[in-house]
Coordinates of C-alpha atoms in Angstrom, one line a residue:
X232 CA -8.3 23.2 12.5
X233 CA -8.6 24.0 9.3
X234 CA -8.2 20.8 7.1
X235 CA -4.8 21.0 6.3
X236 CA -3.9 21.5 9.9
X237 CA -5.6 18.4 11.0
X238 CA -3.8 15.8 8.2
X239 CA -0.4 17.4 8.6
X240 CA -1.0 16.8 12.9
X241 CA -2.0 13.4 12.3
X242 CA 0.0 12.5 9.4
X243 CA 3.3 13.8 11.7
X244 CA 2.1 11.9 15.1
X245 CA 1.8 8.6 13.1
X246 CA 5.3 9.0 11.0
X247 CA 7.0 10.3 15.0
X248 CA 5.5 7.3 16.5
X249 CA 6.4 4.5 13.7
X250 CA 9.7 6.4 13.6
X251 CA 9.9 5.0 17.6
X252 CA 8.5 2.0 17.5
X253 CA 9.3 0.9 13.4
X254 CA 6.9 -2.0 14.2
X255 CA 5.1 -2.0 10.3
X256 CA 9.0 -1.2 8.7
X257 CA 10.4 -4.0 10.7
X258 CA 7.3 -6.1 9.6
X259 CA 7.2 -4.8 6.5
X260 CA 10.9 -5.4 5.5
X261 CA 11.1 -9.0 6.6
X262 CA 8.3 -10.3 5.0
X263 CA 9.0 -8.7 1.6
X264 CA 13.0 -10.0 2.2
X265 CA 12.0 -13.1 3.3
X266 CA 10.1 -13.7 -0.9
X267 CA 13.0 -12.3 -2.3
X268 CA 14.9 -15.0 -1.3
X269 CA 12.2 -17.6 -1.6
X270 CA 11.8 -16.6 -5.6
X271 CA 15.6 -16.6 -6.1
X272 CA 16.2 -20.3 -4.8
X273 CA 12.1 -21.1 -6.2
X274 CA 13.6 -19.9 -9.4
X275 CA 16.2 -19.5 -12.0
X276 CA 14.9 -18.1 -14.7
X277 CA 16.8 -16.4 -17.4
X278 CA 17.1 -12.2 -18.2
X279 CA 14.5 -12.5 -20.1
X280 CA 11.9 -14.7 -18.1
X281 CA 12.9 -12.4 -15.4
X282 CA 11.3 -9.5 -17.0
X283 CA 8.3 -11.1 -17.9
X284 CA 7.8 -13.0 -14.1
X285 CA 9.1 -9.8 -11.9
X286 CA 6.0 -7.4 -12.3
X287 CA 3.9 -10.4 -10.5
X288 CA 6.6 -11.2 -8.0
X289 CA 7.6 -7.4 -6.9
X290 CA 3.9 -6.7 -6.5
X291 CA 2.5 -9.6 -4.9
X292 CA 5.4 -9.4 -2.5
X293 CA 4.4 -5.1 -2.0
X294 CA 0.8 -6.1 -1.5
X295 CA 1.0 -8.8 1.5
X296 CA 4.1 -7.0 2.8
X297 CA 1.6 -4.0 2.5
X298 CA -1.5 -5.7 4.4
X299 CA 1.0 -5.7 7.6
X300 CA 1.8 -1.9 7.7
X301 CA -2.3 -1.9 7.2
X302 CA -3.9 -3.6 10.2
X303 CA -1.4 -1.7 12.3
X304 CA -3.6 1.5 10.9
X305 CA -5.7 2.1 13.3
X306 CA -4.1 0.3 16.2
X307 CA -2.3 2.8 18.2
X308 CA -5.6 4.8 17.9
X309 CA -8.5 2.6 19.9
X310 CA -5.4 1.6 22.6
X311 CA -6.5 5.2 24.3
X312 CA -9.8 5.4 22.9
X313 CA -8.3 8.3 20.6
X314 CA -10.8 7.0 17.8
X315 CA -13.3 7.6 19.9
X316 CA -12.8 11.4 21.1
X317 CA -11.7 11.9 17.7
X318 CA -15.3 10.7 16.2
X319 CA -16.6 13.0 19.1
X320 CA -15.0 16.4 18.5
X321 CA -16.3 18.7 16.1
X322 CA -13.1 18.0 13.9
X323 CA -14.4 16.5 9.9
X324 CA -13.4 12.7 9.2
X325 CA -12.0 13.4 6.2
X326 CA -8.0 14.8 7.5
X327 CA -7.9 11.7 9.2
X328 CA -8.9 9.0 6.7
X329 CA -6.3 11.4 4.7
X330 CA -3.2 11.6 7.2
X331 CA -3.4 7.6 7.8
X332 CA -3.4 7.2 3.9
X333 CA -0.7 9.1 3.2
X334 CA 1.6 7.9 6.2
X335 CA 0.7 4.1 4.7
X336 CA 2.1 5.8 1.2
X337 CA 5.1 6.7 2.9
X338 CA 5.8 3.7 4.8
X339 CA 5.1 1.3 2.2
X340 CA 7.5 3.8 -0.3
X341 CA 9.7 3.2 1.7
X342 CA 9.4 -0.2 1.7
X343 CA 10.2 -0.5 -2.1
X344 CA 12.2 2.2 -2.1
X345 CA 14.9 -0.4 0.2
X346 CA 13.8 -3.8 -1.9
X347 CA 13.7 -2.3 -5.3
X348 CA 17.5 -3.2 -5.5
X349 CA 17.1 -6.6 -4.0
X350 CA 14.9 -7.6 -6.7
X351 CA 17.3 -5.7 -9.7
X352 CA 20.1 -7.8 -8.3
X353 CA 18.6 -10.6 -7.3
X354 CA 16.3 -10.8 -11.1
X355 CA 19.4 -8.9 -12.9
X356 CA 16.1 -6.9 -14.1
X357 CA 16.9 -4.2 -16.7
X358 CA 13.9 -1.8 -18.4
X359 CA 13.9 -2.3 -22.0
X360 CA 11.1 0.1 -22.2
X361 CA 10.4 3.8 -20.9
X362 CA 12.7 3.4 -17.4
X363 CA 10.9 6.4 -16.2
X364 CA 7.2 5.5 -16.2
X365 CA 7.9 2.8 -13.8
X366 CA 8.2 5.8 -11.0
X367 CA 4.3 6.8 -11.8
X368 CA 3.1 3.2 -11.7
X369 CA 4.8 2.7 -8.1
X370 CA 3.1 5.6 -7.5
X371 CA -0.2 5.2 -8.5
X372 CA -0.3 1.4 -7.5
X373 CA 1.1 2.0 -4.3
X374 CA -1.2 4.5 -3.6
X375 CA -4.4 2.6 -5.1
X376 CA -3.1 -0.1 -2.1
X377 CA -3.4 1.9 0.6
X378 CA -6.1 3.9 0.5
X379 CA -8.1 1.2 0.0
X380 CA -6.5 -0.6 2.4
X381 CA -6.7 2.5 5.1
X382 CA -10.1 2.1 4.6
X383 CA -11.1 -1.6 5.0
X384 CA -9.1 -1.6 7.9
X385 CA -11.0 1.0 9.5
X386 CA -13.6 -1.3 8.9
X387 CA -12.7 -4.2 10.4
X388 CA -10.6 -2.5 13.7
X389 CA -13.0 -3.7 15.6
X390 CA -13.5 -7.4 14.6
X391 CA -12.1 -10.0 16.5
X392 CA -10.1 -11.3 13.3
X393 CA -8.7 -8.3 11.4
X394 CA -5.7 -9.7 10.8
X395 CA -7.6 -11.8 8.1
X396 CA -10.7 -9.9 7.7
X397 CA -8.4 -7.0 6.0
X398 CA -6.7 -9.5 3.3
X399 CA -10.6 -10.9 2.7
X400 CA -12.1 -7.3 1.8
X401 CA -9.0 -5.9 0.5
X402 CA -7.7 -8.0 -2.2
X403 CA -10.5 -9.0 -4.8
X404 CA -11.0 -5.6 -4.7
X405 CA -7.7 -4.3 -5.9
X406 CA -7.8 -7.0 -9.1
X407 CA -8.6 -4.6 -10.8
X408 CA -5.3 -2.3 -10.1
X409 CA -2.9 -4.8 -9.7
X410 CA -3.4 -6.1 -13.2
X411 CA -2.2 -2.5 -14.0
X412 CA 0.6 -2.5 -12.2
X413 CA 1.4 -5.9 -12.9
X414 CA 0.9 -5.6 -16.7
X415 CA 2.2 -1.8 -16.8
X416 CA 5.6 -2.8 -15.3
X417 CA 6.2 -5.9 -17.2
X418 CA 5.7 -3.7 -20.6
X419 CA 7.9 -1.7 -19.5
X420 CA 10.2 -4.1 -18.5
X421 CA 10.0 -6.1 -21.6
X422 CA 10.0 -3.6 -24.0
X423 CA 7.4 -5.2 -25.9
X424 CA 4.1 -2.7 -25.3
X425 CA 3.2 0.5 -24.1
X426 CA 2.0 1.0 -20.6
X427 CA 0.4 4.3 -20.6
X428 CA -3.3 1.8 -21.0
X429 CA -2.3 0.7 -17.9
X430 CA -1.4 3.4 -16.3
X431 CA -4.5 5.6 -17.4
X432 CA -6.7 2.3 -16.0
X433 CA -4.2 3.0 -12.4
X434 CA -5.4 6.5 -12.8
X435 CA -9.1 6.2 -13.1
X436 CA -9.1 3.6 -10.1
X437 CA -7.2 6.1 -8.2
X438 CA -9.3 9.0 -8.3
X439 CA -13.1 6.8 -8.0
X440 CA -11.7 4.7 -5.3
X441 CA -10.2 7.9 -3.1
X442 CA -13.1 9.6 -3.3
X443 CA -15.2 7.0 -2.5
X444 CA -13.2 5.8 0.9
X445 CA -13.3 9.7 1.9
X446 CA -17.3 9.7 1.0
X447 CA -17.5 6.6 3.2
X448 CA -15.1 7.2 5.7
X449 CA -17.1 9.8 7.0
X450 CA -20.7 7.8 6.9
X451 CA -18.5 5.2 8.9
X452 CA -17.1 7.6 11.7
X453 CA -20.8 8.8 11.9
X454 CA -22.1 5.4 12.6
X455 CA -19.8 4.3 15.0

């Protein structure tokens, strides 16, 4: 099978399994909704203050909720030794990693699409800058989280405390991306600054870490 065929087949399988079980989606939605409700009761900011703090609140909620899905990334592959079978097969490793990352990207995007209107309603948000820039910011920021998260989930999957190890590995390395996401979102919402620098930072971050994760995952799979 070709690179594209393996990627599509693995991605379709993951989406089909998640559609049947809805384990990751339900857990992410519950966690993100809990964050929205708690923050809305804890703060009563003005419209201007909401625009300044919303970027941090939104991305913190999405980051912690995404960890729930990332922890499930490779769990299904261990139950019936699927990962071991893939490792000894002649199929390349990169399509498997890419399919897992794209699947997580889709799941987190679904979460963002559901939760963003709630953030807008609860915090009365309105973009004073070019609102269309929020689309590439969300796409680039989400990919930054899931590509690293998918790789570190593969590293920690065989450890006893993988639910703890994944955040410990992921969060420090995601700080540059988080700075870019939060500052770019705040710049668009407040309209006081341009988000172009932060968008360029996210593009560079995604290119570097996607390439690194693809190369390192192949080595990781061969070394197991």
